[in-house]
Amino acid sequence: MNCCVAGLQWGDEGKGKVVDILAEKSDIVVRYGGGANAGHTVIIDDNRFALHLMPSGAVRPGTVCVIANGVVVDPGVLLEEIDGLAEKGISMEGRLLISENAHVVLDYHKREDRLREESLGKHKIGTTARGIGPCYADKVGRCYAVRMADLRNPAALREKLEDIVAYKNKLFAALYNAAPMDAGEIFETCCRWSEALSGHIVNTTEYLFSALDAKKNILFEGAQGALLDLDHGTFPYVTSSNASTLGLGPGCGVSATAVDVFLGVVKAYTTRVGAGPFPTEQDNEIGQWIRDRGHEYGTTTGRPRRCGWFDAVAVRFTARLGGIHQIAMMHLDTLAGLKELKICRTYRIDGKETTFFPGDAGRLSRAECVYETVAGWSEDLTRIERYADLPDAVKTYVAMVERLVGVPVTLLGVGPKRTQIIYRD
Ligand code: GDP
Ligand code: IMO
Ligand code: MG
């Protein structure tokens, strides 16, 4: 069976944990978009893994990990992850495949990301500063792009880098008065990456087509969340790729028709890192309470995450967008202790009630939320293993989400560990 796991909010829904659980029955796990802006946490006993580029299936030694063409790869980060896994006794030898068509994030991308954000002042996006936007921009622009395949041909790469760095130096000097960069240094770094990674660089589309023909079980791991999708999210406060399941086809060459189940991941509340509208945000003691209980600080940047109530208008939209069949709802344990819980049912925008998520950040920022209020629960959920044993208030909360979103919740997270998951039927 092939399954695609994707976030339905603004990222950090708990995809890493869900992918790790499902990877037990998968032969291959594929990352198809985003880059080292992602931070996917997997906790096994006392070991905590925060993976940025490596598919979360990496922690399952029998699994093949594919980094497909839609990912923007920072080889420095990837090599650190390979080393970090090796230190914990997990080898990627012979089971990591990187697309030759994946684009490479270079130092100048990260520099541009930082310089641009600084120059934007109060209009900044609040990016992760991982060079994601500039790298995807070079990909779309075509003329100044470096792909993983280029690492296999140092002579041609040297020439290419001379041209690119000369261009970037002119640009950065004019726009940001920045000091010039040295193409030779960047090339040296690329040579080290080439030595370490060349053996992993292949045509991953060909590999995945063969795997589909051989009826392998493939798990596709989305990064970010659908509300950060470049085309359908809260533009311009989004990432630079199609972070919803719509990124699957372009990101790895596999059609959605090859996927049996699209599984959307949500938190039982909502979080967001970086700038942009967030209608259900609780910038108050409730938000702080959720942040403290849920340890809501970014996996990649350590920034405090903004916290708020569950937004059924947003998730109904992203579930539809992603063709989602089932939902995994994480962090139900975190909400224990709140007397009442709210779920946003509709928005009121410019005096009119709407159930449709607006495609425009300006309109969204004027949305007032119309809430359903339900009773909370005080019981500790972290040791519960069966749906039947959950308090009635949890079941009512989940049923309300299902009714408003229109998709069944089949997995329930009751703690950060691999084992703290409840399967419903
Ligand atoms: P991802 O980017 O979607 O993979 O999510 P992150 O790893 O960035 O953030 C999710 C955080 O929630 C991580 O610290 C996880 O360990 C944690 N987590 C996942 N599921 C649960 C859950 O059901 N309960 C609790 N308390 N923590 C969870
Ligand atoms: P995972 O996969 C949460 C957000 C950033 C910023 C915006 C643009 O862990 O869910 P970028 O660096 O991509 O140009 O930043 O997108 N962002 C994420 N927020 N989780 C993520 O990934 C994110 N990846 C990017 O905070 O607001
Ligand atoms: Mg994350």
CSV table of C-alpha atoms and ligand atoms in Angstrom, one decimal:
chain,number,residue,atom,x,y,z
A,1,MET,CA,0.0,0.0,0.0
A,2,ASN,CA,1.2,3.5,-0.8
A,3,CYS,CA,0.5,6.3,1.6
A,4,CYS,CA,1.2,10.1,1.5
A,5,VAL,CA,1.5,11.9,4.8
A,6,ALA,CA,1.2,15.7,4.8
A,7,GLY,CA,0.6,18.6,7.2
A,8,LEU,CA,-2.8,20.4,7.0
A,9,GLN,CA,-1.9,23.5,9.1
A,10,TRP,CA,1.2,25.7,9.1
A,11,GLY,CA,3.7,22.9,9.6
A,12,ASP,CA,5.0,21.1,12.7
A,13,GLU,CA,1.8,19.0,13.0
A,14,GLY,CA,3.8,15.9,14.0
A,15,LYS,CA,4.5,14.5,10.6
A,16,GLY,CA,7.8,13.0,11.6
A,17,LYS,CA,6.2,10.9,14.3
A,18,VAL,CA,3.4,9.7,12.0
A,19,VAL,CA,5.9,8.8,9.3
A,20,ASP,CA,8.1,6.9,11.7
A,21,ILE,CA,5.1,4.9,12.8
A,22,LEU,CA,3.9,4.1,9.3
A,23,ALA,CA,7.5,3.4,8.1
A,24,GLU,CA,7.5,0.2,10.1
A,25,LYS,CA,5.4,-1.3,7.3
A,26,SER,CA,7.0,0.6,4.4
A,27,ASP,CA,9.9,-0.4,2.1
A,28,ILE,CA,10.7,3.1,0.9
A,29,VAL,CA,10.1,6.6,2.4
A,30,VAL,CA,10.3,9.5,0.0
A,31,ARG,CA,10.7,13.2,0.8
A,32,TYR,CA,9.4,15.2,-2.2
A,33,GLY,CA,9.5,18.8,-1.2
A,34,GLY,CA,11.0,21.6,0.9
A,35,GLY,CA,14.5,21.5,2.3
A,36,ALA,CA,16.3,22.0,5.6
A,37,ASN,CA,13.5,24.5,6.6
A,38,ALA,CA,11.7,21.3,7.8
A,39,GLY,CA,12.3,19.9,11.2
A,40,HIS,CA,10.7,16.5,11.8
A,41,THR,CA,11.0,15.0,15.2
A,42,VAL,CA,11.1,11.3,15.9
A,43,ILE,CA,11.4,10.0,19.5
A,44,ILE,CA,12.4,6.4,20.2
A,45,ASP,CA,12.8,5.5,23.8
A,46,ASP,CA,15.3,8.1,25.1
A,47,ASN,CA,16.6,9.0,21.6
A,48,ARG,CA,15.4,12.2,20.0
A,49,PHE,CA,16.0,12.7,16.2
A,50,ALA,CA,15.3,16.1,14.6
A,51,LEU,CA,15.5,15.4,10.9
A,52,HIS,CA,15.7,18.3,8.4
A,53,LEU,CA,16.4,16.6,5.0
A,54,MET,CA,16.5,12.9,5.7
A,55,PRO,CA,13.1,11.2,5.4
A,56,SER,CA,11.9,10.2,8.9
A,57,GLY,CA,12.0,6.6,7.8
A,58,ALA,CA,15.8,6.8,8.2
A,59,VAL,CA,15.4,5.6,11.8
A,60,ARG,CA,14.1,2.3,10.6
A,61,PRO,CA,17.2,0.5,9.4
A,62,GLY,CA,15.5,-1.7,6.7
A,63,THR,CA,13.9,1.3,4.9
A,64,VAL,CA,15.2,2.9,1.7
A,65,CYS,CA,15.2,6.7,1.9
A,66,VAL,CA,14.7,8.8,-1.2
A,67,ILE,CA,15.3,12.5,-1.4
A,68,ALA,CA,13.4,13.3,-4.6
A,69,ASN,CA,13.8,16.1,-7.2
A,70,GLY,CA,11.4,18.5,-5.5
A,71,VAL,CA,13.6,18.8,-2.5
A,72,VAL,CA,16.2,21.6,-2.3
A,73,VAL,CA,19.2,19.9,-0.7
A,74,ASP,CA,21.8,21.5,1.5
A,75,PRO,CA,24.5,18.8,1.4
A,76,GLY,CA,26.2,20.2,4.5
A,77,VAL,CA,23.0,19.7,6.6
A,78,LEU,CA,22.5,16.3,5.0
A,79,LEU,CA,26.0,15.1,5.8
A,80,GLU,CA,25.6,16.2,9.5
A,81,GLU,CA,22.4,14.2,9.6
A,82,ILE,CA,24.1,11.1,8.2
A,83,ASP,CA,26.9,11.5,10.8
A,84,GLY,CA,24.4,12.1,13.6
A,85,LEU,CA,22.5,8.9,12.7
A,86,ALA,CA,25.7,7.0,12.4
A,87,GLU,CA,26.7,8.1,15.9
A,88,LYS,CA,23.4,6.5,17.1
A,89,GLY,CA,24.3,3.3,15.3
A,90,ILE,CA,22.1,3.9,12.2
A,91,SER,CA,23.9,3.6,8.9
A,92,MET,CA,22.6,5.1,5.6
A,93,GLU,CA,25.0,3.1,3.6
A,94,GLY,CA,23.3,1.5,0.5
A,95,ARG,CA,19.8,2.9,1.4
A,96,LEU,CA,19.9,6.6,0.7
A,97,LEU,CA,19.1,7.8,-2.8
A,98,ILE,CA,19.2,11.5,-3.8
A,99,SER,CA,17.7,12.7,-7.0
A,100,GLU,CA,20.2,14.0,-9.6
A,101,ASN,CA,17.6,16.6,-10.5
A,102,ALA,CA,17.3,18.0,-6.9
A,103,HIS,CA,18.6,21.5,-6.6
A,104,VAL,CA,21.5,22.4,-4.3
A,105,VAL,CA,21.3,25.0,-1.6
A,106,LEU,CA,24.6,26.9,-1.5
A,107,ASP,CA,26.0,29.4,0.9
A,108,TYR,CA,24.9,32.3,-1.2
A,109,HIS,CA,21.3,31.2,-1.0
A,110,LYS,CA,21.4,31.3,2.8
A,111,ARG,CA,23.2,34.7,2.7
A,112,GLU,CA,20.5,36.1,0.3
A,113,ASP,CA,17.8,34.7,2.6
A,114,ARG,CA,19.2,36.6,5.6
A,115,LEU,CA,20.1,39.8,3.7
A,116,ARG,CA,16.6,40.0,2.2
A,117,GLU,CA,14.8,39.4,5.4
A,118,GLU,CA,16.9,42.1,7.2
A,119,SER,CA,16.1,44.5,4.4
A,120,LEU,CA,12.4,43.8,4.6
A,121,GLY,CA,12.2,45.1,8.1
A,122,LYS,CA,8.6,44.8,9.5
A,123,HIS,CA,7.5,43.2,6.2
A,124,LYS,CA,9.7,40.2,6.6
A,125,ILE,CA,8.3,36.7,6.1
A,126,GLY,CA,10.1,35.2,9.1
A,127,THR,CA,11.8,32.5,7.1
A,128,THR,CA,14.0,29.8,8.6
A,129,ALA,CA,17.1,31.5,6.9
A,130,ARG,CA,17.9,28.1,5.3
A,131,GLY,CA,18.2,29.6,1.8
A,132,ILE,CA,15.0,27.9,0.6
A,133,GLY,CA,13.3,30.9,-1.2
A,134,PRO,CA,16.5,31.9,-3.1
A,135,CYS,CA,17.3,28.3,-4.1
A,136,TYR,CA,13.8,27.7,-5.5
A,137,ALA,CA,13.9,31.1,-7.2
A,138,ASP,CA,17.2,30.0,-9.0
A,139,LYS,CA,15.5,26.8,-9.9
A,140,VAL,CA,12.6,28.6,-11.6
A,141,GLY,CA,14.9,31.2,-13.1
A,142,ARG,CA,17.0,28.3,-14.6
A,143,CYS,CA,20.2,30.2,-15.6
A,144,TYR,CA,22.0,30.2,-12.2
A,145,ALA,CA,21.0,26.9,-10.7
A,146,VAL,CA,23.1,24.0,-9.4
A,147,ARG,CA,21.7,20.5,-9.3
A,148,MET,CA,22.9,17.4,-7.5
A,149,ALA,CA,24.0,16.0,-10.8
A,150,ASP,CA,26.5,18.9,-11.1
A,151,LEU,CA,28.4,17.6,-8.1
A,152,ARG,CA,29.4,14.6,-10.3
A,153,ASN,CA,31.2,16.8,-12.8
A,154,PRO,CA,33.6,19.1,-10.9
A,155,ALA,CA,35.3,20.7,-14.0
A,156,ALA,CA,32.0,21.9,-15.4
A,157,LEU,CA,30.8,22.9,-11.9
A,158,ARG,CA,33.8,25.1,-11.3
A,159,GLU,CA,33.1,27.1,-14.5
A,160,LYS,CA,29.4,27.4,-13.6
A,161,LEU,CA,30.2,28.6,-10.1
A,162,GLU,CA,32.5,31.3,-11.4
A,163,ASP,CA,29.6,32.7,-13.5
A,164,ILE,CA,27.0,32.4,-10.8
A,165,VAL,CA,29.2,33.9,-8.0
A,166,ALA,CA,30.2,36.8,-10.3
A,167,TYR,CA,26.5,37.5,-10.9
A,168,LYS,CA,25.5,37.1,-7.2
A,169,ASN,CA,28.4,39.4,-6.1
A,170,LYS,CA,27.1,42.2,-8.4
A,171,LEU,CA,23.6,41.7,-7.2
A,172,PHE,CA,24.4,41.6,-3.4
A,173,ALA,CA,26.7,44.5,-3.7
A,174,ALA,CA,24.1,46.6,-5.4
A,175,LEU,CA,21.2,45.6,-3.3
A,176,TYR,CA,22.7,45.1,0.1
A,177,ASN,CA,26.2,46.6,-0.1
A,178,ALA,CA,27.5,43.1,0.7
A,179,ALA,CA,31.2,42.0,0.5
A,180,PRO,CA,32.0,39.7,-2.4
A,181,MET,CA,32.1,35.9,-2.1
A,182,ASP,CA,34.8,33.7,-3.4
A,183,ALA,CA,33.8,31.2,-6.1
A,184,GLY,CA,36.9,29.1,-5.3
A,185,GLU,CA,35.8,28.6,-1.6
A,186,ILE,CA,32.3,27.6,-2.6
A,187,PHE,CA,33.8,25.2,-5.2
A,188,GLU,CA,36.0,23.5,-2.6
A,189,THR,CA,33.0,22.9,-0.4
A,190,CYS,CA,31.2,21.4,-3.4
A,191,CYS,CA,34.1,19.0,-4.0
A,192,ARG,CA,33.9,17.7,-0.4
A,193,TRP,CA,30.2,17.2,-0.8
A,194,SER,CA,30.8,15.5,-4.2
A,195,GLU,CA,33.2,13.0,-2.6
A,196,ALA,CA,30.8,12.2,0.2
A,197,LEU,CA,27.5,12.0,-1.7
A,198,SER,CA,28.2,11.0,-5.3
A,199,GLY,CA,27.5,7.4,-4.6
A,200,HIS,CA,23.9,8.3,-3.5
A,201,ILE,CA,23.0,10.5,-6.5
A,202,VAL,CA,20.7,8.7,-9.0
A,203,ASN,CA,17.6,9.1,-11.1
A,204,THR,CA,15.0,8.6,-8.3
A,205,THR,CA,12.1,8.8,-10.7
A,206,GLU,CA,13.3,5.7,-12.5
A,207,TYR,CA,13.9,4.0,-9.1
A,208,LEU,CA,10.4,4.9,-7.9
A,209,PHE,CA,8.7,3.7,-11.1
A,210,SER,CA,10.5,0.3,-10.7
A,211,ALA,CA,9.5,0.2,-7.1
A,212,LEU,CA,5.8,0.8,-8.0
A,213,ASP,CA,6.0,-2.0,-10.6
A,214,ALA,CA,7.5,-4.3,-8.0
A,215,LYS,CA,4.5,-3.4,-5.7
A,216,LYS,CA,6.8,-2.1,-3.0
A,217,ASN,CA,5.1,-0.2,-0.1
A,218,ILE,CA,6.0,3.4,-0.5
A,219,LEU,CA,5.4,6.2,2.0
A,220,PHE,CA,5.6,9.8,0.8
A,221,GLU,CA,6.6,12.3,3.5
A,222,GLY,CA,5.3,15.8,3.0
A,223,ALA,CA,7.2,18.7,4.6
A,224,GLN,CA,5.7,22.0,6.0
A,225,GLY,CA,1.9,22.3,5.9
A,226,ALA,CA,-0.7,23.0,3.3
A,227,LEU,CA,-1.3,26.6,4.6
A,228,LEU,CA,2.3,27.3,3.7
A,229,ASP,CA,1.8,26.1,0.1
A,230,LEU,CA,3.2,28.6,-2.4
A,231,ASP,CA,0.1,28.6,-4.6
A,232,HIS,CA,-2.7,27.9,-2.1
A,233,GLY,CA,-1.4,29.1,1.3
A,234,THR,CA,-1.4,32.4,3.0
A,235,PHE,CA,0.8,34.1,0.3
A,236,PRO,CA,3.3,35.8,0.7
A,237,TYR,CA,3.6,34.3,4.2
A,238,VAL,CA,4.3,30.9,2.8
A,239,THR,CA,7.3,28.7,1.8
A,240,SER,CA,8.6,28.6,-1.7
A,241,SER,CA,7.3,25.1,-2.7
A,242,ASN,CA,4.0,23.3,-3.0
A,243,ALA,CA,3.8,22.1,0.6
A,244,SER,CA,0.4,20.5,0.2
A,245,THR,CA,0.1,17.0,-1.3
A,246,LEU,CA,-0.2,18.9,-4.6
A,247,GLY,CA,3.7,19.0,-4.6
A,248,LEU,CA,3.8,15.2,-4.8
A,249,GLY,CA,3.7,14.8,-8.6
A,250,PRO,CA,6.2,17.5,-9.5
A,251,GLY,CA,8.3,16.7,-6.4
A,252,CYS,CA,9.0,13.0,-7.2
A,253,GLY,CA,7.4,12.1,-10.5
A,254,VAL,CA,4.8,9.8,-9.0
A,255,SER,CA,1.2,10.5,-9.8
A,256,ALA,CA,-1.4,10.9,-7.1
A,257,THR,CA,-3.3,7.9,-8.7
A,258,ALA,CA,-0.5,5.7,-7.3
A,259,VAL,CA,-1.3,6.7,-3.8
A,260,ASP,CA,-3.9,4.6,-1.9
A,261,VAL,CA,-4.2,6.8,1.2
A,262,PHE,CA,-3.6,10.5,1.7
A,263,LEU,CA,-3.2,11.0,5.4
A,264,GLY,CA,-3.4,14.5,6.7
A,265,VAL,CA,-1.7,15.4,10.0
A,266,VAL,CA,-3.1,18.1,12.3
A,267,LYS,CA,-2.5,19.2,15.9
A,268,ALA,CA,-5.5,19.3,18.2
A,269,TYR,CA,-4.9,23.0,18.2
A,270,THR,CA,-3.0,25.3,15.7
A,271,THR,CA,0.6,26.6,15.7
A,272,ARG,CA,2.5,28.8,13.3
A,273,VAL,CA,6.1,30.0,13.1
A,274,GLY,CA,7.0,33.2,11.3
A,275,ALA,CA,4.8,36.1,10.2
A,276,GLY,CA,1.3,36.1,8.5
A,277,PRO,CA,-2.3,36.0,9.4
A,278,PHE,CA,-3.5,33.4,11.9
A,279,PRO,CA,-7.3,33.9,12.7
A,280,THR,CA,-7.5,31.6,15.8
A,281,GLU,CA,-4.3,32.8,17.4
A,282,GLN,CA,-4.4,33.2,21.1
A,283,ASP,CA,-1.7,35.8,21.8
A,284,ASN,CA,-2.6,35.7,25.5
A,285,GLU,CA,-2.3,33.4,28.5
A,286,ILE,CA,-4.1,30.5,26.7
A,287,GLY,CA,-1.6,30.6,23.9
A,288,GLN,CA,1.2,30.7,26.4
A,289,TRP,CA,-0.3,27.8,28.3
A,290,ILE,CA,-0.5,25.7,25.1
A,291,ARG,CA,3.1,26.7,24.2
A,292,ASP,CA,4.4,25.6,27.6
A,293,ARG,CA,2.4,22.3,27.7
A,294,GLY,CA,3.2,21.4,24.1
A,295,HIS,CA,6.8,22.6,24.1
A,296,GLU,CA,6.0,24.7,21.1
A,297,TYR,CA,9.4,25.9,20.1
A,298,GLY,CA,10.6,25.4,16.5
A,299,THR,CA,12.5,22.2,15.7
A,300,THR,CA,14.7,24.1,13.1
A,301,THR,CA,15.1,27.6,14.5
A,302,GLY,CA,14.1,27.3,18.2
A,303,ARG,CA,11.6,30.2,17.8
A,304,PRO,CA,8.5,30.2,20.0
A,305,ARG,CA,5.6,29.0,17.9
A,306,ARG,CA,2.5,31.1,17.9
A,307,CYS,CA,-0.4,29.1,19.3
A,308,GLY,CA,-4.2,29.1,18.9
A,309,TRP,CA,-7.4,27.1,18.7
A,310,PHE,CA,-8.2,24.5,16.1
A,311,ASP,CA,-9.3,26.1,12.9
A,312,ALA,CA,-11.8,23.9,11.1
A,313,VAL,CA,-12.3,26.4,8.2
A,314,ALA,CA,-8.6,26.1,7.4
A,315,VAL,CA,-8.4,22.4,7.7
A,316,ARG,CA,-11.6,21.7,5.8
A,317,PHE,CA,-10.0,23.7,3.0
A,318,THR,CA,-6.6,22.0,3.1
A,319,ALA,CA,-8.1,18.5,3.5
A,320,ARG,CA,-10.1,19.1,0.3
A,321,LEU,CA,-7.0,20.6,-1.4
A,322,GLY,CA,-5.0,17.5,-0.5
A,323,GLY,CA,-7.6,14.9,-1.3
A,324,ILE,CA,-7.2,13.7,2.3
A,325,HIS,CA,-8.9,10.4,3.2
A,326,GLN,CA,-8.0,10.3,6.9
A,327,ILE,CA,-6.6,12.5,9.6
A,328,ALA,CA,-4.1,11.9,12.3
A,329,MET,CA,-4.7,14.3,15.2
A,330,MET,CA,-1.7,14.9,17.4
A,331,HIS,CA,-1.2,16.5,20.8
A,332,LEU,CA,-4.5,15.7,22.3
A,333,ASP,CA,-2.6,15.1,25.5
A,334,THR,CA,-1.4,18.7,25.5
A,335,LEU,CA,-4.9,20.1,25.8
A,336,ALA,CA,-5.7,18.3,29.1
A,337,GLY,CA,-6.4,20.8,31.8
A,338,LEU,CA,-8.3,23.5,29.8
A,339,LYS,CA,-11.9,23.9,31.1
A,340,GLU,CA,-13.3,24.7,27.7
A,341,LEU,CA,-12.0,24.3,24.1
A,342,LYS,CA,-12.9,26.2,21.1
A,343,ILE,CA,-13.0,25.1,17.4
A,344,CYS,CA,-13.4,27.7,14.7
A,345,ARG,CA,-16.5,26.8,12.7
A,346,THR,CA,-16.8,29.8,10.2
A,347,TYR,CA,-15.2,33.2,9.6
A,348,ARG,CA,-16.9,36.5,9.5
A,349,ILE,CA,-15.1,38.8,7.0
A,350,ASP,CA,-16.2,42.3,6.3
A,351,GLY,CA,-19.6,41.6,7.9
A,352,LYS,CA,-20.3,38.4,6.0
A,353,GLU,CA,-20.0,34.8,7.3
A,354,THR,CA,-18.0,32.4,5.2
A,355,THR,CA,-17.1,28.8,5.5
A,356,PHE,CA,-14.4,29.1,2.7
A,357,PHE,CA,-10.8,29.8,3.5
A,358,PRO,CA,-9.8,33.0,1.7
A,359,GLY,CA,-7.0,32.8,-0.7
A,360,ASP,CA,-5.7,36.2,0.2
A,361,ALA,CA,-3.7,37.1,3.3
A,362,GLY,CA,-5.2,40.5,3.5
A,363,ARG,CA,-8.8,39.2,3.6
A,364,LEU,CA,-7.7,36.4,6.0
A,365,SER,CA,-6.2,39.0,8.4
A,366,ARG,CA,-9.7,40.6,8.7
A,367,ALA,CA,-11.4,37.3,9.6
A,368,GLU,CA,-13.2,37.1,12.9
A,369,CYS,CA,-13.7,33.6,14.1
A,370,VAL,CA,-17.1,32.1,15.0
A,371,TYR,CA,-16.4,29.3,17.5
A,372,GLU,CA,-18.0,26.2,18.7
A,373,THR,CA,-17.2,25.7,22.4
A,374,VAL,CA,-16.9,22.2,24.0
A,375,ALA,CA,-16.0,21.0,27.4
A,376,GLY,CA,-12.3,20.2,28.0
A,377,TRP,CA,-10.9,17.2,29.9
A,378,SER,CA,-8.4,17.0,32.8
A,379,GLU,CA,-7.4,13.4,32.5
A,380,ASP,CA,-3.8,12.5,31.6
A,381,LEU,CA,-4.1,10.8,28.2
A,382,THR,CA,-0.4,9.8,27.8
A,383,ARG,CA,-0.9,6.2,28.9
A,384,ILE,CA,-4.1,5.4,27.1
A,385,GLU,CA,-3.8,2.8,24.4
A,386,ARG,CA,-7.3,2.2,23.2
A,387,TYR,CA,-9.9,4.7,21.7
A,388,ALA,CA,-12.6,3.2,23.9
A,389,ASP,CA,-10.6,4.2,27.1
A,390,LEU,CA,-10.4,7.9,26.1
A,391,PRO,CA,-12.6,10.3,28.2
A,392,ASP,CA,-16.0,11.2,26.6
A,393,ALA,CA,-14.9,14.8,26.3
A,394,VAL,CA,-12.0,13.8,24.0
A,395,LYS,CA,-14.4,11.8,21.8
A,396,THR,CA,-16.8,14.7,21.6
A,397,TYR,CA,-14.0,17.0,20.6
A,398,VAL,CA,-12.7,14.7,17.9
A,399,ALA,CA,-16.3,14.1,16.6
A,400,MET,CA,-16.8,17.9,16.4
A,401,VAL,CA,-13.6,18.2,14.3
A,402,GLU,CA,-14.7,15.3,12.0
A,403,ARG,CA,-18.1,16.9,11.5
A,404,LEU,CA,-16.7,20.3,10.7
A,405,VAL,CA,-13.8,19.1,8.5
A,406,GLY,CA,-15.7,16.2,6.9
A,407,VAL,CA,-12.8,13.7,7.2
A,408,PRO,CA,-12.5,10.8,9.7
A,409,VAL,CA,-9.8,11.0,12.4
A,410,THR,CA,-8.2,7.6,12.5
A,411,LEU,CA,-5.0,8.2,14.5
A,412,LEU,CA,-4.8,10.1,17.7
A,413,GLY,CA,-1.5,11.3,19.3
A,414,VAL,CA,-1.3,11.2,23.1
A,415,GLY,CA,2.3,12.0,23.6
A,416,PRO,CA,5.6,12.5,21.6
A,417,LYS,CA,6.8,8.9,21.7
A,418,ARG,CA,6.4,6.4,18.9
A,419,THR,CA,4.2,4.3,21.2
A,420,GLN,CA,1.9,7.1,22.2
A,421,ILE,CA,-0.6,6.7,19.4
A,422,ILE,CA,-4.1,5.4,19.3
A,423,TYR,CA,-5.4,3.6,16.2
A,424,ARG,CA,-9.1,3.9,15.7
A,425,ASP,CA,-10.4,0.8,13.9
B,1,GDP,P1,6.7,17.9,12.0
B,1,GDP,O1,7.5,19.1,11.5
B,1,GDP,O2,5.3,17.9,11.5
B,1,GDP,O3,7.4,16.6,11.9
B,1,GDP,O4,6.6,18.2,13.6
B,1,GDP,P2,7.8,18.7,14.6
B,1,GDP,O5,8.6,17.5,14.9
B,1,GDP,O6,8.4,19.9,14.1
B,1,GDP,O7,6.9,19.2,15.8
B,1,GDP,C1,6.0,18.3,16.5
B,1,GDP,C2,6.4,18.2,17.9
B,1,GDP,O8,5.3,17.6,18.6
B,1,GDP,C3,7.6,17.4,18.2
B,1,GDP,O9,8.3,17.9,19.3
B,1,GDP,C4,7.0,16.0,18.5
B,1,GDP,O10,7.9,15.2,19.3
B,1,GDP,C5,5.8,16.4,19.3
B,1,GDP,N1,4.7,15.4,19.2
B,1,GDP,C6,4.2,14.8,18.1
B,1,GDP,N2,3.0,14.1,18.4
B,1,GDP,C7,2.8,14.5,19.7
B,1,GDP,C8,1.7,14.1,20.5
B,1,GDP,O11,0.7,13.5,20.2
B,1,GDP,N3,1.7,14.7,21.8
B,1,GDP,C9,2.8,15.4,22.2
B,1,GDP,N4,2.8,15.9,23.5
B,1,GDP,N5,3.8,15.8,21.4
B,1,GDP,C10,3.8,15.3,20.2
B,2,IMO,P1,8.0,21.3,8.9
B,2,IMO,O1,8.3,20.3,7.8
B,2,IMO,C1,6.8,25.3,10.3
B,2,IMO,C2,7.7,28.6,7.6
B,2,IMO,C3,8.7,29.6,8.2
B,2,IMO,C4,8.2,30.9,7.5
B,2,IMO,C5,7.8,30.4,6.2
B,2,IMO,C6,8.8,30.6,5.1
B,2,IMO,O2,8.9,21.1,10.1
B,2,IMO,O3,6.5,21.3,9.3
B,2,IMO,P2,11.1,29.4,4.5
B,2,IMO,O4,12.4,29.2,5.3
B,2,IMO,O5,10.5,28.1,4.1
B,2,IMO,O6,11.3,30.3,3.4
B,2,IMO,O7,10.1,30.1,5.5
B,2,IMO,O8,7.5,29.0,6.3
B,2,IMO,N1,8.2,27.2,7.6
B,2,IMO,C7,7.8,26.3,8.5
B,2,IMO,N2,7.0,26.4,9.6
B,2,IMO,N3,7.3,24.1,9.9
B,2,IMO,C8,8.0,23.9,8.8
B,2,IMO,O9,8.4,22.7,8.3
B,2,IMO,C9,8.3,25.1,8.1
B,2,IMO,N4,9.1,25.3,6.9
B,2,IMO,C10,8.9,26.6,6.7
B,2,IMO,O10,8.6,29.7,9.6
B,2,IMO,O11,7.1,31.4,8.2
B,3,MG,MG,8.6,20.7,12.1
